Amino acid sequence: QVQLVESGGGLVQAGGSLRLSCAASGRTFSSYAMAWFRQAPGKEREFVAGISWSGGGTQYSNSVKGRFTISRDNAKNTVYLEMNSLKSEDTAVYYCAAEDSLRTIIATNAPRYWGQGTQVTVSS
C-alpha cells in the first residue's frame, strides 16, 4: 500500500506556471511508477504524465507535451509536475497515482493508488 497526498494547486493566470507535488508514504516509493491525471468538470479523467520508478522513462499526453514536466525525487518520496504556459483548458482537479509500472498505467489508465486531488484553476 502507498498513501499519496497532493499539494501545490491554486489559481493562476493563463500563461503562468504552477508546480504540483505529491508526497508518498507507505511501501517503498521508489518501487512504484507514478503518474498525474486530471479531471475537468463534466469530463472524464485523463492521463497527463507518467514516470517510471527510476525516473528514466516518462510519458506525456499530447495536450501537455512541451509545457509540463514530470519528475521525482526518490530520496524525498515525492513526485512533481511542473506546469508552464498554462491554458484555461488545463483547469481541472489533478490527481497523483501509483502503480507497479508505467506500462501498466498507460495500458489500463487505472492505477491502483490515488491521492485526493488538488484543484488547478487557470483564468483567461
PDB file of C-alpha atoms in Angstrom:
ATOM      1  CA  GLN A   1       0.000   0.000   0.000  1.00  0.00           C
ATOM      2  CA  VAL A   2       1.058   3.574  -0.622  1.00  0.00           C
ATOM      3  CA  GLN A   3      -0.643   6.764   0.506  1.00  0.00           C
ATOM      4  CA  LEU A   4      -0.490   9.838  -1.721  1.00  0.00           C
ATOM      5  CA  VAL A   5      -1.073  13.490  -0.837  1.00  0.00           C
ATOM      6  CA  GLU A   6      -1.039  16.211  -3.487  1.00  0.00           C
ATOM      7  CA  SER A   7      -0.308  19.884  -2.937  1.00  0.00           C
ATOM      8  CA  GLY A   8       0.515  22.996  -4.918  1.00  0.00           C
ATOM      9  CA  GLY A   9      -2.731  23.638  -6.723  1.00  0.00           C
ATOM     10  CA  GLY A  10      -4.302  27.065  -6.927  1.00  0.00           C
ATOM     11  CA  LEU A  11      -5.452  29.895  -9.136  1.00  0.00           C
ATOM     12  CA  VAL A  12      -3.117  31.182 -11.849  1.00  0.00           C
ATOM     13  CA  GLN A  13      -3.483  33.389 -14.894  1.00  0.00           C
ATOM     14  CA  ALA A  14      -3.190  31.980 -18.381  1.00  0.00           C
ATOM     15  CA  GLY A  15       0.450  31.797 -19.409  1.00  0.00           C
ATOM     16  CA  GLY A  16       1.563  31.316 -15.825  1.00  0.00           C
ATOM     17  CA  SER A  17       3.171  28.386 -14.038  1.00  0.00           C
ATOM     18  CA  LEU A  18       2.490  26.077 -11.122  1.00  0.00           C
ATOM     19  CA  ARG A  19       4.319  23.154  -9.591  1.00  0.00           C
ATOM     20  CA  LEU A  20       2.338  20.321  -8.092  1.00  0.00           C
ATOM     21  CA  SER A  21       3.841  17.954  -5.547  1.00  0.00           C
ATOM     22  CA  CYS A  22       2.747  14.501  -4.445  1.00  0.00           C
ATOM     23  CA  ALA A  23       4.162  13.111  -1.229  1.00  0.00           C
ATOM     24  CA  ALA A  24       4.042   9.348  -0.776  1.00  0.00           C
ATOM     25  CA  SER A  25       4.157   7.196   2.331  1.00  0.00           C
ATOM     26  CA  GLY A  26       3.787   3.501   2.982  1.00  0.00           C
ATOM     27  CA  ARG A  27       5.571   0.914   0.884  1.00  0.00           C
ATOM     28  CA  THR A  28       8.820   1.801  -0.819  1.00  0.00           C
ATOM     29  CA  PHE A  29       8.101   4.795  -3.040  1.00  0.00           C
ATOM     30  CA  SER A  30      10.928   4.009  -5.417  1.00  0.00           C
ATOM     31  CA  SER A  31       9.319   0.709  -6.398  1.00  0.00           C
ATOM     32  CA  TYR A  32       6.320   2.461  -7.996  1.00  0.00           C
ATOM     33  CA  ALA A  33       5.798   4.177 -11.286  1.00  0.00           C
ATOM     34  CA  MET A  34       3.958   7.453 -10.735  1.00  0.00           C
ATOM     35  CA  ALA A  35       1.550   9.479 -12.795  1.00  0.00           C
ATOM     36  CA  TRP A  36      -0.598  12.578 -12.858  1.00  0.00           C
ATOM     37  CA  PHE A  37      -4.178  12.506 -14.083  1.00  0.00           C
ATOM     38  CA  ARG A  38      -6.731  15.274 -14.251  1.00  0.00           C
ATOM     39  CA  GLN A  39     -10.476  15.635 -14.388  1.00  0.00           C
ATOM     40  CA  ALA A  40     -12.261  18.753 -15.545  1.00  0.00           C
ATOM     41  CA  PRO A  41     -15.926  19.426 -14.728  1.00  0.00           C
ATOM     42  CA  GLY A  42     -18.188  17.325 -16.896  1.00  0.00           C
ATOM     43  CA  LYS A  43     -15.291  15.439 -18.460  1.00  0.00           C
ATOM     44  CA  GLU A  44     -13.717  12.068 -17.936  1.00  0.00           C
ATOM     45  CA  ARG A  45     -10.487  11.679 -16.057  1.00  0.00           C
ATOM     46  CA  GLU A  46      -7.490  11.791 -18.371  1.00  0.00           C
ATOM     47  CA  PHE A  47      -3.835  10.830 -18.190  1.00  0.00           C
ATOM     48  CA  VAL A  48      -1.460  13.802 -18.083  1.00  0.00           C
ATOM     49  CA  ALA A  49       2.035  12.464 -17.439  1.00  0.00           C
ATOM     50  CA  GLY A  50       3.805   9.409 -16.055  1.00  0.00           C
ATOM     51  CA  ILE A  51       7.272   8.493 -14.859  1.00  0.00           C
ATOM     52  CA  SER A  52       8.951   5.143 -14.288  1.00  0.00           C
ATOM     53  CA  TRP A  53      10.183   4.024 -10.873  1.00  0.00           C
ATOM     54  CA  SER A  54      13.738   5.096 -11.707  1.00  0.00           C
ATOM     55  CA  GLY A  55      12.764   8.341 -13.377  1.00  0.00           C
ATOM     56  CA  GLY A  56      14.420   7.157 -16.570  1.00  0.00           C
ATOM     57  CA  GLY A  57      11.207   6.926 -18.554  1.00  0.00           C
ATOM     58  CA  THR A  58       8.456   9.492 -18.965  1.00  0.00           C
ATOM     59  CA  GLN A  59       5.244   9.788 -20.961  1.00  0.00           C
ATOM     60  CA  TYR A  60       3.038  12.797 -21.640  1.00  0.00           C
ATOM     61  CA  SER A  61      -0.338  13.382 -23.169  1.00  0.00           C
ATOM     62  CA  ASN A  62      -0.231  15.335 -26.404  1.00  0.00           C
ATOM     63  CA  SER A  63      -2.145  18.183 -24.806  1.00  0.00           C
ATOM     64  CA  VAL A  64       0.625  18.936 -22.297  1.00  0.00           C
ATOM     65  CA  LYS A  65       3.754  17.785 -24.112  1.00  0.00           C
ATOM     66  CA  GLY A  66       6.329  20.566 -24.187  1.00  0.00           C
ATOM     67  CA  ARG A  67       4.595  22.527 -21.414  1.00  0.00           C
ATOM     68  CA  PHE A  68       4.523  20.119 -18.459  1.00  0.00           C
ATOM     69  CA  THR A  69       7.403  18.182 -16.909  1.00  0.00           C
ATOM     70  CA  ILE A  70       7.076  15.264 -14.522  1.00  0.00           C
ATOM     71  CA  SER A  71       9.950  14.411 -12.208  1.00  0.00           C
ATOM     72  CA  ARG A  72      10.563  12.508  -8.999  1.00  0.00           C
ATOM     73  CA  ASP A  73      12.880  12.574  -6.026  1.00  0.00           C
ATOM     74  CA  ASN A  74      13.013   9.090  -4.532  1.00  0.00           C
ATOM     75  CA  ALA A  75      15.021  10.323  -1.550  1.00  0.00           C
ATOM     76  CA  LYS A  76      12.107  12.619  -0.659  1.00  0.00           C
ATOM     77  CA  ASN A  77       9.337  10.197  -1.665  1.00  0.00           C
ATOM     78  CA  THR A  78       7.897  12.908  -3.873  1.00  0.00           C
ATOM     79  CA  VAL A  79       6.801  13.296  -7.470  1.00  0.00           C
ATOM     80  CA  TYR A  80       6.360  16.676  -9.128  1.00  0.00           C
ATOM     81  CA  LEU A  81       4.503  18.153 -12.046  1.00  0.00           C
ATOM     82  CA  GLU A  82       5.935  21.401 -13.345  1.00  0.00           C
ATOM     83  CA  MET A  83       3.267  23.162 -15.412  1.00  0.00           C
ATOM     84  CA  ASN A  84       4.216  26.073 -17.668  1.00  0.00           C
ATOM     85  CA  SER A  85       2.342  28.135 -20.247  1.00  0.00           C
ATOM     86  CA  LEU A  86      -0.904  27.207 -18.572  1.00  0.00           C
ATOM     87  CA  LYS A  87      -4.135  27.493 -20.525  1.00  0.00           C
ATOM     88  CA  SER A  88      -7.732  27.755 -19.397  1.00  0.00           C
ATOM     89  CA  GLU A  89      -8.295  24.209 -20.655  1.00  0.00           C
ATOM     90  CA  ASP A  90      -5.780  22.974 -18.068  1.00  0.00           C
ATOM     91  CA  THR A  91      -8.301  23.807 -15.357  1.00  0.00           C
ATOM     92  CA  ALA A  92      -9.102  20.579 -13.516  1.00  0.00           C
ATOM     93  CA  VAL A  93      -8.608  18.589 -10.364  1.00  0.00           C
ATOM     94  CA  TYR A  94      -5.191  16.972 -10.630  1.00  0.00           C
ATOM     95  CA  TYR A  95      -4.605  13.554  -9.113  1.00  0.00           C
ATOM     96  CA  CYS A  96      -1.408  11.749  -8.295  1.00  0.00           C
ATOM     97  CA  ALA A  97      -1.415   7.986  -8.840  1.00  0.00           C
ATOM     98  CA  ALA A  98       0.878   4.999  -8.357  1.00  0.00           C
ATOM     99  CA  GLU A  99       1.187   1.589  -9.935  1.00  0.00           C
ATOM    100  CA  ASP A 100       3.827  -1.094 -10.310  1.00  0.00           C
ATOM    101  CA  SER A 101       4.892   0.000 -13.780  1.00  0.00           C
ATOM    102  CA  LEU A 102       4.461   2.887 -16.190  1.00  0.00           C
ATOM    103  CA  ARG A 103       3.454   0.377 -18.853  1.00  0.00           C
ATOM    104  CA  THR A 104       0.515  -0.727 -16.709  1.00  0.00           C
ATOM    105  CA  ILE A 105      -0.561   2.867 -16.087  1.00  0.00           C
ATOM    106  CA  ILE A 106      -0.545   3.598 -19.823  1.00  0.00           C
ATOM    107  CA  ALA A 107      -2.325   0.366 -20.715  1.00  0.00           C
ATOM    108  CA  THR A 108      -5.081   0.500 -18.098  1.00  0.00           C
ATOM    109  CA  ASN A 109      -5.473   4.185 -17.255  1.00  0.00           C
ATOM    110  CA  ALA A 110      -6.417   2.797 -13.845  1.00  0.00           C
ATOM    111  CA  PRO A 111      -3.582   2.816 -11.325  1.00  0.00           C
ATOM    112  CA  ARG A 112      -4.357   1.159  -8.028  1.00  0.00           C
ATOM    113  CA  TYR A 113      -3.416   4.011  -5.734  1.00  0.00           C
ATOM    114  CA  TRP A 114      -4.726   7.574  -5.863  1.00  0.00           C
ATOM    115  CA  GLY A 115      -4.379  10.792  -3.958  1.00  0.00           C
ATOM    116  CA  GLN A 116      -7.297  13.022  -3.027  1.00  0.00           C
ATOM    117  CA  GLY A 117      -6.609  15.583  -5.747  1.00  0.00           C
ATOM    118  CA  THR A 118      -5.682  19.254  -5.887  1.00  0.00           C
ATOM    119  CA  GLN A 119      -7.574  21.944  -7.787  1.00  0.00           C
ATOM    120  CA  VAL A 120      -5.846  23.905 -10.534  1.00  0.00           C
ATOM    121  CA  THR A 121      -7.751  26.857 -11.972  1.00  0.00           C
ATOM    122  CA  VAL A 122      -6.378  28.859 -14.886  1.00  0.00           C
ATOM    123  CA  SER A 123      -8.070  32.187 -15.530  1.00  0.00           C
ATOM    124  CA  SER A 124      -8.074  33.642 -19.021  1.00  0.00           C
TER     125      SER A 124
END
